CSV table of C-alpha atoms in Angstrom, one decimal:
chain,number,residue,atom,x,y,z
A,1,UNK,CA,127.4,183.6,130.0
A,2,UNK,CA,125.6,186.9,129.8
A,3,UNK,CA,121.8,186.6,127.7
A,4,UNK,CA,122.6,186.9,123.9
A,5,UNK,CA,121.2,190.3,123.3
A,6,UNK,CA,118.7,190.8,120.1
A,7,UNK,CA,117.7,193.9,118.6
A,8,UNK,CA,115.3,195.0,115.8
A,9,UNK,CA,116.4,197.6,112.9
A,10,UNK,CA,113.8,199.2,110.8
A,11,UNK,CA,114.8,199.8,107.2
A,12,UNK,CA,113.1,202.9,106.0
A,13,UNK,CA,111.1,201.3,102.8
A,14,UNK,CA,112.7,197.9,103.4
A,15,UNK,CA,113.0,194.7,106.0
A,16,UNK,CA,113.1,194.7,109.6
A,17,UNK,CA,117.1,193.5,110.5
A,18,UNK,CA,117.1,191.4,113.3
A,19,UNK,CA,120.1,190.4,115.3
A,20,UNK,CA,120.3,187.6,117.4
A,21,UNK,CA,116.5,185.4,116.2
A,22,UNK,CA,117.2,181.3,116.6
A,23,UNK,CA,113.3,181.1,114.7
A,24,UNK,CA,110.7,183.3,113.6
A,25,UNK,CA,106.8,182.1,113.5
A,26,UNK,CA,105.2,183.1,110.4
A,27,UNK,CA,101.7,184.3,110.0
A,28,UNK,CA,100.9,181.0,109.5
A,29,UNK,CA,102.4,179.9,112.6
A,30,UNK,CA,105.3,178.1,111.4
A,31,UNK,CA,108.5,178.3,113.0
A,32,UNK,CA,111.3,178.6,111.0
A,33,UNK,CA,114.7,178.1,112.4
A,34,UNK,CA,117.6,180.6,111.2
A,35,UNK,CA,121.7,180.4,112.1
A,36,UNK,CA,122.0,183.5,110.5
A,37,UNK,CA,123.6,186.3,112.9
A,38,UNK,CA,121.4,188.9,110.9
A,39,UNK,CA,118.0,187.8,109.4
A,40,UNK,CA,115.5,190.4,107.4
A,41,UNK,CA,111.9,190.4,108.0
A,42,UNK,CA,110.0,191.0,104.9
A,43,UNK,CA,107.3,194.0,105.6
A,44,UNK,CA,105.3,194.6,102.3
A,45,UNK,CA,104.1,191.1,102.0
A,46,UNK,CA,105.5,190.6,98.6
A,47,UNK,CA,108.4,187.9,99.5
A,48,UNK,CA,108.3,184.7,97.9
A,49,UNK,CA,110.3,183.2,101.0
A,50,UNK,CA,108.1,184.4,103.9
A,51,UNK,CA,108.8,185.2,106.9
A,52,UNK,CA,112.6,186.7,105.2
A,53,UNK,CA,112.9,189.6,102.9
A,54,UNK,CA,113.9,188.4,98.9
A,55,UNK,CA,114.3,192.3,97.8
A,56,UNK,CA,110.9,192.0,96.1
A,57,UNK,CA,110.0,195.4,97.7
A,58,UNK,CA,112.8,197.4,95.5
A,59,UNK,CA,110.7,195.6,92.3
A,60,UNK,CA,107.1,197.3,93.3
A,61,UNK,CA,109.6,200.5,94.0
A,62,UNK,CA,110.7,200.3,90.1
A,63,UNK,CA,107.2,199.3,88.9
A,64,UNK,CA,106.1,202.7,90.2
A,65,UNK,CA,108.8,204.6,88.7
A,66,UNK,CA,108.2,202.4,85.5
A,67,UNK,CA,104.7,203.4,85.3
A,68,UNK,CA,103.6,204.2,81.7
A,69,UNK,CA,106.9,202.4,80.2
A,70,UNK,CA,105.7,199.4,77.8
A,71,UNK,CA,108.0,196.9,79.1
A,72,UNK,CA,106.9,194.3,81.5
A,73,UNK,CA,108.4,193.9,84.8
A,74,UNK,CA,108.6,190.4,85.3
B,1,UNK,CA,146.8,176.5,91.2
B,2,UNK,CA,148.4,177.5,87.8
B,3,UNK,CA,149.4,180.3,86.2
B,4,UNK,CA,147.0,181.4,83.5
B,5,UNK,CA,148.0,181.4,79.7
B,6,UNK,CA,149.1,185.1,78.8
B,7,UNK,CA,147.7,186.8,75.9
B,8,UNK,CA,149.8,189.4,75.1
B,9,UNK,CA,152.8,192.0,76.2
B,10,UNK,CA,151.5,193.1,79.7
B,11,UNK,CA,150.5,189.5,80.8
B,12,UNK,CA,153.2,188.2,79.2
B,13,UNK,CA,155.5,190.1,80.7
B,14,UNK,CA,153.8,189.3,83.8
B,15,UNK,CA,154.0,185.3,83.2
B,16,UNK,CA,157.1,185.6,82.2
B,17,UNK,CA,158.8,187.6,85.3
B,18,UNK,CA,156.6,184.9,87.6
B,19,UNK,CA,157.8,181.9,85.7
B,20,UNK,CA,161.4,181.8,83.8
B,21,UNK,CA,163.5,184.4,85.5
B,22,UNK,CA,164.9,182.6,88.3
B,23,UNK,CA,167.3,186.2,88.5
B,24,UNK,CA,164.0,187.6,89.3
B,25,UNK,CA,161.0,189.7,87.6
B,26,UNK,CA,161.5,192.8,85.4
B,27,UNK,CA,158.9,195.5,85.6
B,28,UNK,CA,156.3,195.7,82.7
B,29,UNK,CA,157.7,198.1,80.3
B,30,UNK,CA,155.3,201.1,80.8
B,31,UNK,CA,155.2,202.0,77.3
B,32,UNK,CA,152.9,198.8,76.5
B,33,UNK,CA,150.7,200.0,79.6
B,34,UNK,CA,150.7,203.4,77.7
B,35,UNK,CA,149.6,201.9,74.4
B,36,UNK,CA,146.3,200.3,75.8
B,37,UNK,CA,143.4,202.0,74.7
B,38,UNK,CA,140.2,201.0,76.3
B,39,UNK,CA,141.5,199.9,79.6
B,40,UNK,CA,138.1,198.5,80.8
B,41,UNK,CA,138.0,195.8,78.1
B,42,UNK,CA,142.0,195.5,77.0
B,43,UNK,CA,142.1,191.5,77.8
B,44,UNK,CA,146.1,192.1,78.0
B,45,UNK,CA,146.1,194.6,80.2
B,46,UNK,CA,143.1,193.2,82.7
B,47,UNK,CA,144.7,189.3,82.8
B,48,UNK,CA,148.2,190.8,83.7
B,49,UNK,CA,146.7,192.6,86.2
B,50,UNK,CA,144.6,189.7,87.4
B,51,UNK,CA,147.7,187.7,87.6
B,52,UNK,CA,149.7,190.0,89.9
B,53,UNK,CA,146.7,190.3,92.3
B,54,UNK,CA,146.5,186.9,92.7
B,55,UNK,CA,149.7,186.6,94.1
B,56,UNK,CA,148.0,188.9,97.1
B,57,UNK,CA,145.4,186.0,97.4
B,58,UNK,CA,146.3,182.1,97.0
B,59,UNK,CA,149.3,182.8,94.7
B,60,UNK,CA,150.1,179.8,91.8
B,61,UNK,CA,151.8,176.3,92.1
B,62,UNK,CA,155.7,177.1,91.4
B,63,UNK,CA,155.9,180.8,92.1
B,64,UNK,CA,157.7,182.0,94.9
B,65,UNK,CA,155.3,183.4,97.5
B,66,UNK,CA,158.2,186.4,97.8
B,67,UNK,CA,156.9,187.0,94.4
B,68,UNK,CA,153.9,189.1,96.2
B,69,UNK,CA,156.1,192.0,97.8
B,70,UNK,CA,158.8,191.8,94.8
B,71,UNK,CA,159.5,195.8,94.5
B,72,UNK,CA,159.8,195.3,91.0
B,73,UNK,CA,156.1,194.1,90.2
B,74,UNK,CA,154.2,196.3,92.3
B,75,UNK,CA,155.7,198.7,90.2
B,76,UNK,CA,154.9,197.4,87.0
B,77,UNK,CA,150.9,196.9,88.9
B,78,UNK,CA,151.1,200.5,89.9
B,79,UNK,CA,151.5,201.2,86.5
B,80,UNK,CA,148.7,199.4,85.1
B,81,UNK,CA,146.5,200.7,87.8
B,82,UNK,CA,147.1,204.3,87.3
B,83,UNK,CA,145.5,203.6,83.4
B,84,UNK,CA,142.8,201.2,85.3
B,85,UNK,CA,142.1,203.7,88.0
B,86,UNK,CA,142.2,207.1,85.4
B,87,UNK,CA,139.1,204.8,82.9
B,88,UNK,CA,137.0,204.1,86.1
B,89,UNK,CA,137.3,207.6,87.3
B,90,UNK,CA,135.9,208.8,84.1
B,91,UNK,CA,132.9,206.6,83.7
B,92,UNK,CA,130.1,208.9,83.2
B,93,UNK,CA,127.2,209.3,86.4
B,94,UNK,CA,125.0,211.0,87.6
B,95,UNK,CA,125.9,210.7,91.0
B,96,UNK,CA,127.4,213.6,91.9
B,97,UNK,CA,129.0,213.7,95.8
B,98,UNK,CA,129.2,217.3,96.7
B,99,UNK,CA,124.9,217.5,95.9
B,100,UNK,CA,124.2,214.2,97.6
B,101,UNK,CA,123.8,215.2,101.5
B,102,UNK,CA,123.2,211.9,101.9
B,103,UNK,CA,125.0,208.8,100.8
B,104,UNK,CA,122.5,206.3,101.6
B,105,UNK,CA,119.8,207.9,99.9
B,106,UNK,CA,122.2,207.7,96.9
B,107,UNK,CA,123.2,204.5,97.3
B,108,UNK,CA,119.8,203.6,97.5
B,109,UNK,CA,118.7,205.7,94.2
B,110,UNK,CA,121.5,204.6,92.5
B,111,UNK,CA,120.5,200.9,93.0
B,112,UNK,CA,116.6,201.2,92.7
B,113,UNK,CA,117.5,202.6,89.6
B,114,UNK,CA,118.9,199.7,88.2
B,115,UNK,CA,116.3,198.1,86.0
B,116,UNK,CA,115.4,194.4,85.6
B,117,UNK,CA,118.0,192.6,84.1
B,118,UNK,CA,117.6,191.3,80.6
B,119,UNK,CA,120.5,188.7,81.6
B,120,UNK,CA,118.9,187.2,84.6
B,121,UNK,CA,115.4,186.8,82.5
B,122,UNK,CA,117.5,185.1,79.9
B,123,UNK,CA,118.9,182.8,82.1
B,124,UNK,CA,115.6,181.9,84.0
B,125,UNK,CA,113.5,181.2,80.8
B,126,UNK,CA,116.0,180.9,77.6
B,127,UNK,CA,119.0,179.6,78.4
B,128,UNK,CA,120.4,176.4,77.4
B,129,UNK,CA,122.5,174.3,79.7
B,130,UNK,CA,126.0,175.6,77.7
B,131,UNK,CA,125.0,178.8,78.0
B,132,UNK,CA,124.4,178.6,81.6
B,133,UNK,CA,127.8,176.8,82.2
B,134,UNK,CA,129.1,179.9,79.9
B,135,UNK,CA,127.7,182.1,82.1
B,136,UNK,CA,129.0,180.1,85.4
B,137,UNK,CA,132.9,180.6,83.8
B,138,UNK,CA,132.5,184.0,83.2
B,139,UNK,CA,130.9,184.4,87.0
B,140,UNK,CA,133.4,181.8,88.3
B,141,UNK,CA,136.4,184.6,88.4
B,142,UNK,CA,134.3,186.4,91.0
B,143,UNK,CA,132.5,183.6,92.7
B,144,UNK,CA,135.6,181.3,93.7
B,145,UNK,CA,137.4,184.2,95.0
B,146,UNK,CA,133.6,186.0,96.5
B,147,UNK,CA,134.4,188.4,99.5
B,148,UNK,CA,137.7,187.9,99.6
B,149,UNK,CA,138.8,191.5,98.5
B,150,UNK,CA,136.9,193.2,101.3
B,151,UNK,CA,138.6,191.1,103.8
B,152,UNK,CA,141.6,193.1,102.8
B,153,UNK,CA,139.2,196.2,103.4
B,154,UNK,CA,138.4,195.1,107.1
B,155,UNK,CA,142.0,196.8,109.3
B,156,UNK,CA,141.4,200.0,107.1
B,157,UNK,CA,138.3,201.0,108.6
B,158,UNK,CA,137.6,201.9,112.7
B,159,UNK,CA,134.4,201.4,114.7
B,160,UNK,CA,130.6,200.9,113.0
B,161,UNK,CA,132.0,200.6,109.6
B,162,UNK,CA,134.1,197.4,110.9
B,163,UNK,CA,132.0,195.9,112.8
B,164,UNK,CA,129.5,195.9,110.3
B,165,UNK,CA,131.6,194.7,107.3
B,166,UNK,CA,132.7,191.9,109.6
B,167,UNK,CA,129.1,190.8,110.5
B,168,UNK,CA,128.2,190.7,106.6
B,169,UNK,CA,131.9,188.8,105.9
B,170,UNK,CA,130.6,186.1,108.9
B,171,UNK,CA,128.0,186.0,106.6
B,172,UNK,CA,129.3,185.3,103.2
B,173,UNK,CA,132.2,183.1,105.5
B,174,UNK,CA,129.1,180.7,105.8
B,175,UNK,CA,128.0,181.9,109.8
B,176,UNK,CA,130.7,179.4,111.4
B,177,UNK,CA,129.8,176.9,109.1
B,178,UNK,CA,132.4,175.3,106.3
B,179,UNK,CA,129.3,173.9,104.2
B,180,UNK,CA,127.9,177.2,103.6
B,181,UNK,CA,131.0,179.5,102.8
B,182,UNK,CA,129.7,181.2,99.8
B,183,UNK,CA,132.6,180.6,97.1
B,184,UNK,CA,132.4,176.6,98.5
B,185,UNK,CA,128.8,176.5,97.6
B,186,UNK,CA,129.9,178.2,94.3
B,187,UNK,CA,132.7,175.8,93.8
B,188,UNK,CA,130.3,173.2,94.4
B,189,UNK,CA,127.9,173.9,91.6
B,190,UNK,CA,130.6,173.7,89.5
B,191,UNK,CA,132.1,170.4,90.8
B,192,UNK,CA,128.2,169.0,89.8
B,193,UNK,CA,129.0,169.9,86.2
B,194,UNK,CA,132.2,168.2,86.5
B,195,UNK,CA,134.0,172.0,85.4
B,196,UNK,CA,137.0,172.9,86.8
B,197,UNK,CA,137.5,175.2,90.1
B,198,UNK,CA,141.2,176.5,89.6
B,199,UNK,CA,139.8,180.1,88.8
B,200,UNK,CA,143.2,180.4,86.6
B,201,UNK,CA,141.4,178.5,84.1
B,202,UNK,CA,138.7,180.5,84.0
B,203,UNK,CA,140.7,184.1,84.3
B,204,UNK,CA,142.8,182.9,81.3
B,205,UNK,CA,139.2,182.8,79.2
B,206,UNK,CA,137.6,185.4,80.3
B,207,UNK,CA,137.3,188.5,78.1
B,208,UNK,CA,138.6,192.0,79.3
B,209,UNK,CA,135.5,193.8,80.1
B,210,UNK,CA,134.9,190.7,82.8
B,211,UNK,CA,138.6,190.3,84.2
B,212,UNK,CA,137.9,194.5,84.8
B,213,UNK,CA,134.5,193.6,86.7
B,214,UNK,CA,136.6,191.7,89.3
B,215,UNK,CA,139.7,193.2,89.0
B,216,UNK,CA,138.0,196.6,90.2
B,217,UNK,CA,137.5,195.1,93.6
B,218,UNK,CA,141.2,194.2,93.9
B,219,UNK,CA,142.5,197.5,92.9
B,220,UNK,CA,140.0,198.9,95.3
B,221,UNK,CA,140.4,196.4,98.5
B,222,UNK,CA,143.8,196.4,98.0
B,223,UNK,CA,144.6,200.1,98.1
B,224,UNK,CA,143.9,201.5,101.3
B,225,UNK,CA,142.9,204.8,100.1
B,226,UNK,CA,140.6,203.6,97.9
B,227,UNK,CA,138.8,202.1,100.3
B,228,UNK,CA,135.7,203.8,100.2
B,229,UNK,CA,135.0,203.1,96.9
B,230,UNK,CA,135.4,199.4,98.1
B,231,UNK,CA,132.7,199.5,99.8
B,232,UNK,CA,130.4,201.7,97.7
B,233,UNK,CA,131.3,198.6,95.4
B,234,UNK,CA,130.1,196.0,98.0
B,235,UNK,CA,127.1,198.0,98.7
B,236,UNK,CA,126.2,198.8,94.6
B,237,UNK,CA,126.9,194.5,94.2
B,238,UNK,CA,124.9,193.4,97.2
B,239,UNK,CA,121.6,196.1,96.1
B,240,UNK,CA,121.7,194.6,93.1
B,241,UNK,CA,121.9,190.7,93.8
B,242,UNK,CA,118.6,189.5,95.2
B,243,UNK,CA,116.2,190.0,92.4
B,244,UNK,CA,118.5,188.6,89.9
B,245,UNK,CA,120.0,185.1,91.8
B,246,UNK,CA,116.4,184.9,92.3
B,247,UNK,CA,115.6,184.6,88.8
B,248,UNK,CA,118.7,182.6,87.8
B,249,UNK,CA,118.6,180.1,90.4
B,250,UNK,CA,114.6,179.6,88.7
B,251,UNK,CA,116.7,179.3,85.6
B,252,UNK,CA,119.3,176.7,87.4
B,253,UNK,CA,116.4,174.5,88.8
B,254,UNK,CA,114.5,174.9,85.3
B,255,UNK,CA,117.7,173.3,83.6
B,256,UNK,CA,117.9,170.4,86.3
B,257,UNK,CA,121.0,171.8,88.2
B,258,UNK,CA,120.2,171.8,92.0
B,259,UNK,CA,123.3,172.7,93.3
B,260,UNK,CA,123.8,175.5,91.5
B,261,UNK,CA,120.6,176.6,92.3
B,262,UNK,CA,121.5,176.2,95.8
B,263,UNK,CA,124.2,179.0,95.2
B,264,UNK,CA,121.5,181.4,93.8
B,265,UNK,CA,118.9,180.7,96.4
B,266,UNK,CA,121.7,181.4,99.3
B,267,UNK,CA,122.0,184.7,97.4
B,268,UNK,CA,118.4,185.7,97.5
B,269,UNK,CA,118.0,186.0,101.1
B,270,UNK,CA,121.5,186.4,102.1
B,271,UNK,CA,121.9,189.4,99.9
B,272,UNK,CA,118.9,191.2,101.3
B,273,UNK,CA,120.2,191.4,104.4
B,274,UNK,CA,123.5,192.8,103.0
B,275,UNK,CA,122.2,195.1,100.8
B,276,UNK,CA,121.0,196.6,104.4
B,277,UNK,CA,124.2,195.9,106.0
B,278,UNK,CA,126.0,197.6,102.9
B,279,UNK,CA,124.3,200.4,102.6
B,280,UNK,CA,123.1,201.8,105.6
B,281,UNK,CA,125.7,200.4,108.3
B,282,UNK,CA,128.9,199.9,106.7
B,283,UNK,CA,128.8,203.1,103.8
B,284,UNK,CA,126.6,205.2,105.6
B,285,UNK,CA,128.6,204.8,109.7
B,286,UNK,CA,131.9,205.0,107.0
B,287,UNK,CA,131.1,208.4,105.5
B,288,UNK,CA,129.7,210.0,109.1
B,289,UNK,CA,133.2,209.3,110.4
B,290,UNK,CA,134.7,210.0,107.1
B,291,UNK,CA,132.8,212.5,105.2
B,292,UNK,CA,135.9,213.4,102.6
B,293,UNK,CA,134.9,209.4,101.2
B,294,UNK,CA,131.3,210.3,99.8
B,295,UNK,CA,132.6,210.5,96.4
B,296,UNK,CA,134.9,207.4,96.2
B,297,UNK,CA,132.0,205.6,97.8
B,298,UNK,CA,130.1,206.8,95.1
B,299,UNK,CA,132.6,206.1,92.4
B,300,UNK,CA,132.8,202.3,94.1
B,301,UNK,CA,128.8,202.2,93.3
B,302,UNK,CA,129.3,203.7,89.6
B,303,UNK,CA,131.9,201.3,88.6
B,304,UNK,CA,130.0,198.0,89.7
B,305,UNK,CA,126.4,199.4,88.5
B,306,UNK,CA,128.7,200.0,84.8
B,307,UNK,CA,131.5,197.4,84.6
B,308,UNK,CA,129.0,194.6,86.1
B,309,UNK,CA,126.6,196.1,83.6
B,310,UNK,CA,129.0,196.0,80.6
B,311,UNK,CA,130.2,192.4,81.3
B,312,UNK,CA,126.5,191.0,81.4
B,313,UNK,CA,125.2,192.5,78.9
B,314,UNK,CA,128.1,191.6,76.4
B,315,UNK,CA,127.9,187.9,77.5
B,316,UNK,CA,124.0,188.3,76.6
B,317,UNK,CA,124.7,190.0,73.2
B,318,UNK,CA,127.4,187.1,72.5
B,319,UNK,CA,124.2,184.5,72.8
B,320,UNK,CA,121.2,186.6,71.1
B,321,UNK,CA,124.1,187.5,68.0
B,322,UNK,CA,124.8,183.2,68.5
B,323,UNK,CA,121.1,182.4,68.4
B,324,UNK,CA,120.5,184.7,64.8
B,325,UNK,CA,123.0,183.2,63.4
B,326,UNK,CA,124.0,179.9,64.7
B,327,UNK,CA,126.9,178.5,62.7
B,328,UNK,CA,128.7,181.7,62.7
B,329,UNK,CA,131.7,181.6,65.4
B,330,UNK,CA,130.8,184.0,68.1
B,331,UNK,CA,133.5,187.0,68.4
B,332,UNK,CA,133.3,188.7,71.6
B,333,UNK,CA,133.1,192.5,71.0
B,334,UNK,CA,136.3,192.7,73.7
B,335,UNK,CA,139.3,190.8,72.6
């Protein structure tokens, strides 16, 4: 059986898609094991579920274009 | 699985060609699909179409699987779908194909768009345990059935675009594992309530403006030259998903209801992925190869953003009206 081939996708403003990751050591050097085919990195730091991406980049994105509106975000 | 309780001409037309005509079914006369008026909520018209779509999925217990190519129905569904497919067409966007050089980029600004949703915050701090189980029968039309359509979607489409819808379907299949196939984990959550999961029940229920929300992604799945707008659908769904299971599975585990929580959470991270998938390689690869399906994609990404909208919100108005006045019998603004 040939090596299982990974690769890394950057999303412009979003996650890093990786294909092919069995684990992926956090900052704080935990390994966490994945069965996903396709995992995403988070990059902005804002994830609740480090080391994957939870989408909370695309809430700082509507903050911004919030900005001045009243209404909370959370 | 059971055929669902008609509630009117068209569905009972429908129920009635499935279940008592042994001679076999009569088309749906088309002057009662001419006399809906709001297609998009019309209960009638939306459960009658639900019903003949279902035969293209798991069928019902006594109806002869034949029943799916009888000539006689997919006419009487074509007619309904013209009136379906003419309302969705004409929802109003700002999305407008022949300016958009891009379709990711307006895929993405479409979605971004969206703001917070006033549902999802409900159900994470206010809602109480019936209304969350309300809100799982409403979702449970989509959720038993999730990912199915675009299976239908997958022989349609050549190269990238395939291969990438079929990576995000191994996904929501559960990644080679039965425990985590996505409508299973929904199925699951309901089981812990002790609620049904024959989705017949819950399609027989449902009010119009919800049956449309699913039934948009039969009539586009299951057309093949609607097919881009299938997967401007998937892409619109999946952009949208991860900040709200986020906030409803909070709202699951705040009510003490792990395993529907467990559904949520699985959404969170899974959905961030396919957003990516969605977007960038199955609608973007789709409309480089095929540039003439910009605007169905698009129109795919309109009609979720609004007829998911529409359906939330008026499940959300039906509880805030509820809470003002609480002996007053809820009427649901879509019969």
């Amino acid at each position: 059986m040939s090596p299982r081939r990974v690769s890394v996708v950057e999303c412009p403003g979003g996650p890093l898609l990786v294909r092919g990751a069995d684990e992926v050591v956090g900052i704080d050097g935990v390994p966490t094991q994945t069965e996903r085919a396709v995992v995403a990195l988070c990059r902005c730091g804002r994830s609740d579920r480090l080391p994957w991406c939870d989408d909370s980049h695309r809430a700082r994105r509507r903050s911004k274009r919030n900005k001045g509106s009243s209404k909370d975000e959370d | 699985m059971r055929v669902p309780e008609p509630c009117g001409p068209l569905s009972e037309g429908v129920v009635r060609a499935l279940t008592h005509e042994p001679s076999g079914p009569r088309p749906v006369l088309e002057r009662a699909v001419g006399d809906v008026l709001d297609p998009l909520t019309d209960r009638d018209l939306q459960l009658a179409l639900w019903t003949l779509y279902e035969l293209h999925y798991r069928g019902f217990d006594g109806v002869d699987p034949d029943a799916e190519w009888d000539p006689l129905l997919l006419v009487s569904r074509a007619a309904m779908e013209r009136v379906f497919e003419h309302a969705v067409r004409a929802l109003p966007t700002d999305a407008d194909a022949s300016a958009e050089q891009d379709v990711v980029m307006a895929l993405t600004r479409m979605t971004v768009r969206e703001g917070p949703s006033d549902l999802a915050r409900f159900l994470e701090r206010h809602a109480t345990r019936d209304e969350f189980v309300e809100y799982l029968s409403l979702r449970a039309v989509h959720h038993l059935r999730e990912s199915d359509p675009h299976s239908f979607v997958l022989p349609r489409l050549d190269g990238a675009a395939k291969v990438a819808l079929a990576e995000l379907q191994y996904d929501e299949y559960g990644s080679g594992r039965p425990d985590r196939l996505h409508q299973d984990l929904f199925a699951r959550g309901l089981r812990s309530l002790d609620l049904s999961t024959d989705v017949s029940a819950y399609a027989e229920k449902a009010d119009g403006a919800t049956l449309a929300s699913v039934n948009v992604m039969s009539l586009f799945c299951l057309n093949r030259r609607l097919r881009g707008a299938a997967l401007g659908h998937l892409a619109a769904f999946e952009a949208t998903s991860a900040l709200p299971c986020d906030r409803i599975a909070k709202g699951a585990q705040r009510l003490g209801l792990p395993e529907v929580a467990d559904y949520y959470e699985e959404h969170v991270v899974a959905d961030a992925v396919h957003e990516q998938l969605a977007i960038r390689s199955i609608c973007g690869t789709l409309v480089e190869a095929e540039p003439a399906l910009a605007a169905d994609v698009l129109l795919g990404a309109t009609a979720c953003l609004t007829l998911d909208g529409r359906a939330g919100q008026q499940a959300l108005d039906g509880w805030r009206e509820r809470r003002r006045h609480p002996r007053r019998t809820t009427v649901r603004a879509a019969g």
